[in-house]
């Protein structure tokens, strides 16, 4: 069974700081999704990365897929309170129908 | 378009009672997923359906849990009898192949079993 470990588990920072969170797998991903879950809501897809070494940007968020496709990172520049939430990576390759979610990184950005 | 709809949003019940959670997926989505989320175990897949047929229920914790999808626009997750350790947030999600495995989640039902 594939395991998706995310780090750090918790992160509390001040507005304006930069941060990076990581997602690591015990096996190779075919692709990887990143979701954000705001308090009291369900997860929402941010991005899907497919190719090893791929970099995607979404405003202040930069997503990178490792060359070997066993890891991924999410970098946030100048974090804002609105970035607060649970960040989840998910692997759609274990089964074409379902997702395996990572353990999550809970981010709190203070004004 | 309306997103995934779940009801109730909050449920408080006593141990031993039956609990029924409801979900209306996005129209046109072929897949429906039920998840449970806790601080200790994260987001766990319980069961999922394709075209109203249960495909994988290996995540259902025990026989006290059951799920049905009588038609394309409605699904239920039932717990009978409920126990305090069932307290969690339960999410329903739906998807369709043309969206590249993106799952659309409902707002969740927060269940508290006393």
PDB file of C-alpha atoms in Angstrom:
ATOM      1  CA  UNK A   1       0.000   0.000   0.000  1.00  0.00           C
ATOM      2  CA  UNK A   2       1.393   3.373  -1.019  1.00  0.00           C
ATOM      3  CA  UNK A   3       2.041   5.831   1.803  1.00  0.00           C
ATOM      4  CA  UNK A   4       2.065   9.588   1.333  1.00  0.00           C
ATOM      5  CA  UNK A   5       3.925  11.416   4.080  1.00  0.00           C
ATOM      6  CA  UNK A   6       3.612  15.165   4.350  1.00  0.00           C
ATOM      7  CA  UNK A   7       5.844  17.496   6.324  1.00  0.00           C
ATOM      8  CA  UNK A   8       5.732  19.457   8.405  1.00  0.00           C
ATOM      9  CA  UNK A   9       2.553  18.311  10.105  1.00  0.00           C
ATOM     10  CA  UNK A  10       1.862  21.791  11.523  1.00  0.00           C
ATOM     11  CA  UNK A  11       3.173  25.223  10.570  1.00  0.00           C
ATOM     12  CA  UNK A  12       2.413  28.571  12.182  1.00  0.00           C
ATOM     13  CA  UNK A  13       3.885  31.680  10.595  1.00  0.00           C
ATOM     14  CA  UNK A  14       3.438  35.436  10.374  1.00  0.00           C
ATOM     15  CA  UNK A  15       1.912  37.149   7.380  1.00  0.00           C
ATOM     16  CA  UNK A  16       4.553  37.917   4.763  1.00  0.00           C
ATOM     17  CA  UNK A  17       6.785  34.927   5.464  1.00  0.00           C
ATOM     18  CA  UNK A  18       7.662  32.282   2.899  1.00  0.00           C
ATOM     19  CA  UNK A  19       7.144  28.565   3.482  1.00  0.00           C
ATOM     20  CA  UNK A  20       7.553  25.187   1.826  1.00  0.00           C
ATOM     21  CA  UNK A  21       5.638  21.988   2.524  1.00  0.00           C
ATOM     22  CA  UNK A  22       6.528  18.563   1.228  1.00  0.00           C
ATOM     23  CA  UNK A  23       4.859  15.369   0.068  1.00  0.00           C
ATOM     24  CA  UNK A  24       6.837  12.139  -0.181  1.00  0.00           C
ATOM     25  CA  UNK A  25       5.827   8.716  -1.413  1.00  0.00           C
ATOM     26  CA  UNK A  26       7.063   5.211  -0.886  1.00  0.00           C
ATOM     27  CA  UNK A  27       6.631   4.574  -4.623  1.00  0.00           C
ATOM     28  CA  UNK A  28       6.504   6.462  -7.899  1.00  0.00           C
ATOM     29  CA  UNK A  29       3.551   8.699  -8.681  1.00  0.00           C
ATOM     30  CA  UNK A  30       2.071   8.764 -12.148  1.00  0.00           C
ATOM     31  CA  UNK A  31       0.713  12.206 -11.252  1.00  0.00           C
ATOM     32  CA  UNK A  32       0.018  14.157  -8.085  1.00  0.00           C
ATOM     33  CA  UNK A  33      -2.705  16.514  -6.933  1.00  0.00           C
ATOM     34  CA  UNK A  34      -2.579  19.234  -4.291  1.00  0.00           C
ATOM     35  CA  UNK A  35      -5.752  20.209  -2.433  1.00  0.00           C
ATOM     36  CA  UNK A  36      -6.420  22.946   0.119  1.00  0.00           C
ATOM     37  CA  UNK A  37      -9.071  22.548   2.798  1.00  0.00           C
ATOM     38  CA  UNK A  38     -10.238  25.693   4.555  1.00  0.00           C
ATOM     39  CA  UNK A  39     -11.744  25.430   8.024  1.00  0.00           C
ATOM     40  CA  UNK A  40     -15.300  24.073   7.928  1.00  0.00           C
ATOM     41  CA  UNK A  41     -15.175  23.135   4.253  1.00  0.00           C
ATOM     42  CA  UNK A  42     -14.185  20.245   2.016  1.00  0.00           C
ATOM     43  CA  UNK A  43     -10.873  20.032   0.130  1.00  0.00           C
ATOM     44  CA  UNK A  44     -10.575  21.932  -3.142  1.00  0.00           C
ATOM     45  CA  UNK A  45      -8.156  21.034  -5.924  1.00  0.00           C
ATOM     46  CA  UNK A  46      -5.319  23.531  -6.455  1.00  0.00           C
ATOM     47  CA  UNK A  47      -3.216  21.839  -9.117  1.00  0.00           C
ATOM     48  CA  UNK A  48      -2.239  18.561 -10.760  1.00  0.00           C
ATOM     49  CA  UNK A  49       1.392  17.852 -11.682  1.00  0.00           C
ATOM     50  CA  UNK A  50       2.167  15.104 -14.149  1.00  0.00           C
ATOM     51  CA  UNK A  51       5.741  15.265 -15.504  1.00  0.00           C
ATOM     52  CA  UNK A  52       8.896  14.707 -13.439  1.00  0.00           C
ATOM     53  CA  UNK A  53      10.575  18.061 -12.773  1.00  0.00           C
ATOM     54  CA  UNK A  54       7.409  19.969 -13.620  1.00  0.00           C
ATOM     55  CA  UNK A  55       6.851  23.360 -11.986  1.00  0.00           C
ATOM     56  CA  UNK A  56       3.444  25.031 -11.872  1.00  0.00           C
ATOM     57  CA  UNK A  57       2.582  28.427 -10.446  1.00  0.00           C
ATOM     58  CA  UNK A  58      -0.723  29.607  -9.087  1.00  0.00           C
ATOM     59  CA  UNK A  59      -0.312  33.245  -8.029  1.00  0.00           C
ATOM     60  CA  UNK A  60       1.916  33.084  -4.917  1.00  0.00           C
ATOM     61  CA  UNK A  61       1.931  29.262  -4.857  1.00  0.00           C
ATOM     62  CA  UNK A  62       4.643  27.278  -6.660  1.00  0.00           C
ATOM     63  CA  UNK A  63       4.273  23.521  -7.050  1.00  0.00           C
ATOM     64  CA  UNK A  64       7.166  21.282  -8.013  1.00  0.00           C
ATOM     65  CA  UNK A  65       7.168  17.619  -8.935  1.00  0.00           C
ATOM     66  CA  UNK A  66      10.393  15.734  -8.192  1.00  0.00           C
ATOM     67  CA  UNK A  67      12.455  14.450 -11.086  1.00  0.00           C
ATOM     68  CA  UNK A  68      11.934  10.869  -9.936  1.00  0.00           C
ATOM     69  CA  UNK A  69       8.200  11.514  -9.329  1.00  0.00           C
ATOM     70  CA  UNK A  70       8.396  10.278  -5.738  1.00  0.00           C
ATOM     71  CA  UNK A  71       8.091  13.674  -4.097  1.00  0.00           C
ATOM     72  CA  UNK A  72       6.527  17.086  -4.521  1.00  0.00           C
ATOM     73  CA  UNK A  73       6.722  20.461  -2.829  1.00  0.00           C
ATOM     74  CA  UNK A  74       4.478  23.460  -2.437  1.00  0.00           C
ATOM     75  CA  UNK A  75       6.115  26.846  -1.835  1.00  0.00           C
ATOM     76  CA  UNK A  76       4.067  29.863  -0.751  1.00  0.00           C
ATOM     77  CA  UNK A  77       5.600  33.327  -1.120  1.00  0.00           C
ATOM     78  CA  UNK A  78       4.528  36.129   1.198  1.00  0.00           C
ATOM     79  CA  UNK A  79       1.888  34.088   3.008  1.00  0.00           C
ATOM     80  CA  UNK A  80      -1.411  35.746   3.855  1.00  0.00           C
ATOM     81  CA  UNK A  81      -4.057  34.864   6.466  1.00  0.00           C
ATOM     82  CA  UNK A  82      -6.249  33.638   3.605  1.00  0.00           C
ATOM     83  CA  UNK A  83      -3.713  30.859   2.971  1.00  0.00           C
ATOM     84  CA  UNK A  84      -4.648  29.289   6.307  1.00  0.00           C
ATOM     85  CA  UNK A  85      -5.878  25.736   5.926  1.00  0.00           C
ATOM     86  CA  UNK A  86      -4.985  22.092   5.542  1.00  0.00           C
ATOM     87  CA  UNK A  87      -2.847  21.268   2.508  1.00  0.00           C
ATOM     88  CA  UNK A  88      -3.235  17.736   1.192  1.00  0.00           C
ATOM     89  CA  UNK A  89      -1.388  15.919  -1.535  1.00  0.00           C
ATOM     90  CA  UNK A  90      -3.217  13.103  -3.284  1.00  0.00           C
ATOM     91  CA  UNK A  91      -2.199  10.312  -5.599  1.00  0.00           C
ATOM     92  CA  UNK A  92      -4.647   9.316  -8.335  1.00  0.00           C
ATOM     93  CA  UNK A  93      -2.378   6.586  -9.642  1.00  0.00           C
ATOM     94  CA  UNK A  94      -2.997   3.867  -7.087  1.00  0.00           C
ATOM     95  CA  UNK A  95      -6.306   3.269  -8.772  1.00  0.00           C
ATOM     96  CA  UNK A  96      -7.671   5.187 -11.704  1.00  0.00           C
ATOM     97  CA  UNK A  97     -10.930   5.776  -9.852  1.00  0.00           C
ATOM     98  CA  UNK A  98      -9.892   6.812  -6.370  1.00  0.00           C
ATOM     99  CA  UNK A  99      -7.375   9.033  -4.599  1.00  0.00           C
ATOM    100  CA  UNK A 100      -4.931   8.237  -1.829  1.00  0.00           C
ATOM    101  CA  UNK A 101      -4.529  11.310   0.357  1.00  0.00           C
ATOM    102  CA  UNK A 102      -1.444  12.312   2.295  1.00  0.00           C
ATOM    103  CA  UNK A 103      -1.305  12.999   6.008  1.00  0.00           C
ATOM    104  CA  UNK A 104      -1.655  16.764   5.449  1.00  0.00           C
ATOM    105  CA  UNK A 105       0.094  19.968   6.567  1.00  0.00           C
ATOM    106  CA  UNK A 106      -1.980  22.288   8.727  1.00  0.00           C
ATOM    107  CA  UNK A 107      -0.939  25.909   8.050  1.00  0.00           C
ATOM    108  CA  UNK A 108      -1.861  28.886  10.209  1.00  0.00           C
ATOM    109  CA  UNK A 109      -0.900  32.364   8.983  1.00  0.00           C
ATOM    110  CA  UNK A 110      -1.222  35.117  11.589  1.00  0.00           C
ATOM    111  CA  UNK A 111      -1.800  38.749  10.588  1.00  0.00           C
TER     112      UNK A 111
ATOM    113  CA  UNK B   1     -24.167  24.852 -10.794  1.00  0.00           C
ATOM    114  CA  UNK B   2     -24.701  23.629  -7.274  1.00  0.00           C
ATOM    115  CA  UNK B   3     -21.818  21.734  -5.787  1.00  0.00           C
ATOM    116  CA  UNK B   4     -22.015  18.538  -3.768  1.00  0.00           C
ATOM    117  CA  UNK B   5     -24.731  18.871  -1.145  1.00  0.00           C
ATOM    118  CA  UNK B   6     -24.582  17.120   2.202  1.00  0.00           C
ATOM    119  CA  UNK B   7     -27.045  16.988   5.042  1.00  0.00           C
ATOM    120  CA  UNK B   8     -27.167  17.476   7.889  1.00  0.00           C
ATOM    121  CA  UNK B   9     -24.165  19.765   8.428  1.00  0.00           C
ATOM    122  CA  UNK B  10     -24.017  18.842  12.090  1.00  0.00           C
ATOM    123  CA  UNK B  11     -25.362  15.816  13.919  1.00  0.00           C
ATOM    124  CA  UNK B  12     -25.200  15.112  17.636  1.00  0.00           C
ATOM    125  CA  UNK B  13     -26.499  11.775  18.801  1.00  0.00           C
ATOM    126  CA  UNK B  14     -26.184   9.352  21.647  1.00  0.00           C
ATOM    127  CA  UNK B  15     -24.305   6.093  21.555  1.00  0.00           C
ATOM    128  CA  UNK B  16     -26.416   3.292  20.151  1.00  0.00           C
ATOM    129  CA  UNK B  17     -28.576   5.474  17.952  1.00  0.00           C
ATOM    130  CA  UNK B  18     -28.820   5.132  14.178  1.00  0.00           C
ATOM    131  CA  UNK B  19     -27.286   7.916  12.120  1.00  0.00           C
ATOM    132  CA  UNK B  20     -27.984   8.589   8.439  1.00  0.00           C
ATOM    133  CA  UNK B  21     -25.880  11.001   6.422  1.00  0.00           C
ATOM    134  CA  UNK B  22     -27.049  12.171   3.013  1.00  0.00           C
ATOM    135  CA  UNK B  23     -25.324  13.307  -0.151  1.00  0.00           C
ATOM    136  CA  UNK B  24     -26.387  14.729  -3.492  1.00  0.00           C
ATOM    137  CA  UNK B  25     -23.515  14.620  -6.008  1.00  0.00           C
ATOM    138  CA  UNK B  26     -22.947  17.072  -8.829  1.00  0.00           C
ATOM    139  CA  UNK B  27     -25.240  16.293 -11.751  1.00  0.00           C
ATOM    140  CA  UNK B  28     -23.471  14.283 -14.437  1.00  0.00           C
ATOM    141  CA  UNK B  29     -20.764  12.903 -12.171  1.00  0.00           C
ATOM    142  CA  UNK B  30     -20.304   9.140 -12.447  1.00  0.00           C
ATOM    143  CA  UNK B  31     -18.387   8.576  -9.219  1.00  0.00           C
ATOM    144  CA  UNK B  32     -19.349   9.173  -5.616  1.00  0.00           C
ATOM    145  CA  UNK B  33     -17.000   8.818  -2.656  1.00  0.00           C
ATOM    146  CA  UNK B  34     -17.570   8.771   1.104  1.00  0.00           C
ATOM    147  CA  UNK B  35     -14.666   9.850   3.345  1.00  0.00           C
ATOM    148  CA  UNK B  36     -14.144  10.202   7.077  1.00  0.00           C
ATOM    149  CA  UNK B  37     -11.745  12.788   8.513  1.00  0.00           C
ATOM    150  CA  UNK B  38     -10.274  12.865  12.015  1.00  0.00           C
ATOM    151  CA  UNK B  39      -7.222  14.540  13.472  1.00  0.00           C
ATOM    152  CA  UNK B  40      -5.668  11.189  14.291  1.00  0.00           C
ATOM    153  CA  UNK B  41      -6.266   9.340  11.014  1.00  0.00           C
ATOM    154  CA  UNK B  42      -6.605  12.141   8.469  1.00  0.00           C
ATOM    155  CA  UNK B  43      -8.855  11.734   5.431  1.00  0.00           C
ATOM    156  CA  UNK B  44      -9.862   8.115   4.899  1.00  0.00           C
ATOM    157  CA  UNK B  45     -11.838   6.708   1.986  1.00  0.00           C
ATOM    158  CA  UNK B  46     -14.714   4.573   3.220  1.00  0.00           C
ATOM    159  CA  UNK B  47     -16.459   3.490   0.024  1.00  0.00           C
ATOM    160  CA  UNK B  48     -17.014   4.638  -3.520  1.00  0.00           C
ATOM    161  CA  UNK B  49     -19.601   4.081  -6.238  1.00  0.00           C
ATOM    162  CA  UNK B  50     -19.459   4.151 -10.018  1.00  0.00           C
ATOM    163  CA  UNK B  51     -22.785   4.608 -11.792  1.00  0.00           C
ATOM    164  CA  UNK B  52     -24.588   3.846  -8.519  1.00  0.00           C
ATOM    165  CA  UNK B  53     -22.758   0.528  -8.033  1.00  0.00           C
ATOM    166  CA  UNK B  54     -20.441   0.070  -5.017  1.00  0.00           C
ATOM    167  CA  UNK B  55     -16.933  -0.589  -6.323  1.00  0.00           C
ATOM    168  CA  UNK B  56     -14.710  -0.668  -3.259  1.00  0.00           C
ATOM    169  CA  UNK B  57     -15.933  -0.779   0.330  1.00  0.00           C
ATOM    170  CA  UNK B  58     -12.660  -1.947   1.853  1.00  0.00           C
ATOM    171  CA  UNK B  59     -12.423   1.244   3.890  1.00  0.00           C
ATOM    172  CA  UNK B  60     -15.704   0.702   5.713  1.00  0.00           C
ATOM    173  CA  UNK B  61     -14.602   0.152   9.305  1.00  0.00           C
ATOM    174  CA  UNK B  62     -17.082  -2.538  10.284  1.00  0.00           C
ATOM    175  CA  UNK B  63     -20.526  -3.927   9.743  1.00  0.00           C
ATOM    176  CA  UNK B  64     -22.094  -1.043  11.618  1.00  0.00           C
ATOM    177  CA  UNK B  65     -21.433   1.091   8.544  1.00  0.00           C
ATOM    178  CA  UNK B  66     -23.442   0.760   5.335  1.00  0.00           C
ATOM    179  CA  UNK B  67     -23.837   2.918   2.244  1.00  0.00           C
ATOM    180  CA  UNK B  68     -26.350   2.967  -0.565  1.00  0.00           C
ATOM    181  CA  UNK B  69     -26.819   4.840  -3.812  1.00  0.00           C
ATOM    182  CA  UNK B  70     -30.363   4.180  -5.035  1.00  0.00           C
ATOM    183  CA  UNK B  71     -30.017   6.599  -7.950  1.00  0.00           C
ATOM    184  CA  UNK B  72     -27.532   8.933  -9.603  1.00  0.00           C
ATOM    185  CA  UNK B  73     -28.518  11.916  -7.493  1.00  0.00           C
ATOM    186  CA  UNK B  74     -28.604  10.503  -3.968  1.00  0.00           C
ATOM    187  CA  UNK B  75     -26.496   8.476  -1.578  1.00  0.00           C
ATOM    188  CA  UNK B  76     -26.668   7.652   2.122  1.00  0.00           C
ATOM    189  CA  UNK B  77     -24.131   6.544   4.698  1.00  0.00           C
ATOM    190  CA  UNK B  78     -25.681   4.850   7.697  1.00  0.00           C
ATOM    191  CA  UNK B  79     -24.137   3.969  11.044  1.00  0.00           C
ATOM    192  CA  UNK B  80     -26.113   1.589  13.235  1.00  0.00           C
ATOM    193  CA  UNK B  81     -25.494   1.472  16.133  1.00  0.00           C
ATOM    194  CA  UNK B  82     -23.295   4.537  16.500  1.00  0.00           C
ATOM    195  CA  UNK B  83     -20.363   4.674  18.926  1.00  0.00           C
ATOM    196  CA  UNK B  84     -18.329   7.605  20.324  1.00  0.00           C
ATOM    197  CA  UNK B  85     -15.325   6.590  18.198  1.00  0.00           C
ATOM    198  CA  UNK B  86     -17.417   7.284  15.090  1.00  0.00           C
ATOM    199  CA  UNK B  87     -17.249  11.001  15.884  1.00  0.00           C
ATOM    200  CA  UNK B  88     -15.635  12.671  12.874  1.00  0.00           C
ATOM    201  CA  UNK B  89     -16.351  14.824   9.849  1.00  0.00           C
ATOM    202  CA  UNK B  90     -17.821  12.798   6.993  1.00  0.00           C
ATOM    203  CA  UNK B  91     -17.335  14.060   3.460  1.00  0.00           C
ATOM    204  CA  UNK B  92     -19.008  13.110   0.241  1.00  0.00           C
ATOM    205  CA  UNK B  93     -17.244  13.813  -3.058  1.00  0.00           C
ATOM    206  CA  UNK B  94     -18.089  13.261  -6.694  1.00  0.00           C
ATOM    207  CA  UNK B  95     -16.120  13.161  -9.917  1.00  0.00           C
ATOM    208  CA  UNK B  96     -16.253  12.308 -13.601  1.00  0.00           C
ATOM    209  CA  UNK B  97     -13.459  10.946 -15.840  1.00  0.00           C
ATOM    210  CA  UNK B  98     -13.356  14.046 -18.062  1.00  0.00           C
ATOM    211  CA  UNK B  99     -12.175  16.113 -15.060  1.00  0.00           C
ATOM    212  CA  UNK B 100      -8.964  14.094 -14.741  1.00  0.00           C
ATOM    213  CA  UNK B 101      -9.647  12.500 -11.340  1.00  0.00           C
ATOM    214  CA  UNK B 102     -10.447  15.853  -9.699  1.00  0.00           C
ATOM    215  CA  UNK B 103     -12.834  15.210  -6.853  1.00  0.00           C
ATOM    216  CA  UNK B 104     -15.393  17.806  -5.801  1.00  0.00           C
ATOM    217  CA  UNK B 105     -16.129  17.688  -2.109  1.00  0.00           C
ATOM    218  CA  UNK B 106     -19.214  18.639  -0.166  1.00  0.00           C
ATOM    219  CA  UNK B 107     -19.029  20.777   2.996  1.00  0.00           C
ATOM    220  CA  UNK B 108     -19.083  17.711   5.232  1.00  0.00           C
ATOM    221  CA  UNK B 109     -21.216  16.501   8.118  1.00  0.00           C
ATOM    222  CA  UNK B 110     -19.731  16.881  11.586  1.00  0.00           C
ATOM    223  CA  UNK B 111     -20.905  13.917  13.639  1.00  0.00           C
ATOM    224  CA  UNK B 112     -20.637  13.816  17.400  1.00  0.00           C
ATOM    225  CA  UNK B 113     -21.631  10.634  19.198  1.00  0.00           C
ATOM    226  CA  UNK B 114     -21.981  11.115  22.953  1.00  0.00           C
TER     227      UNK B 114
END
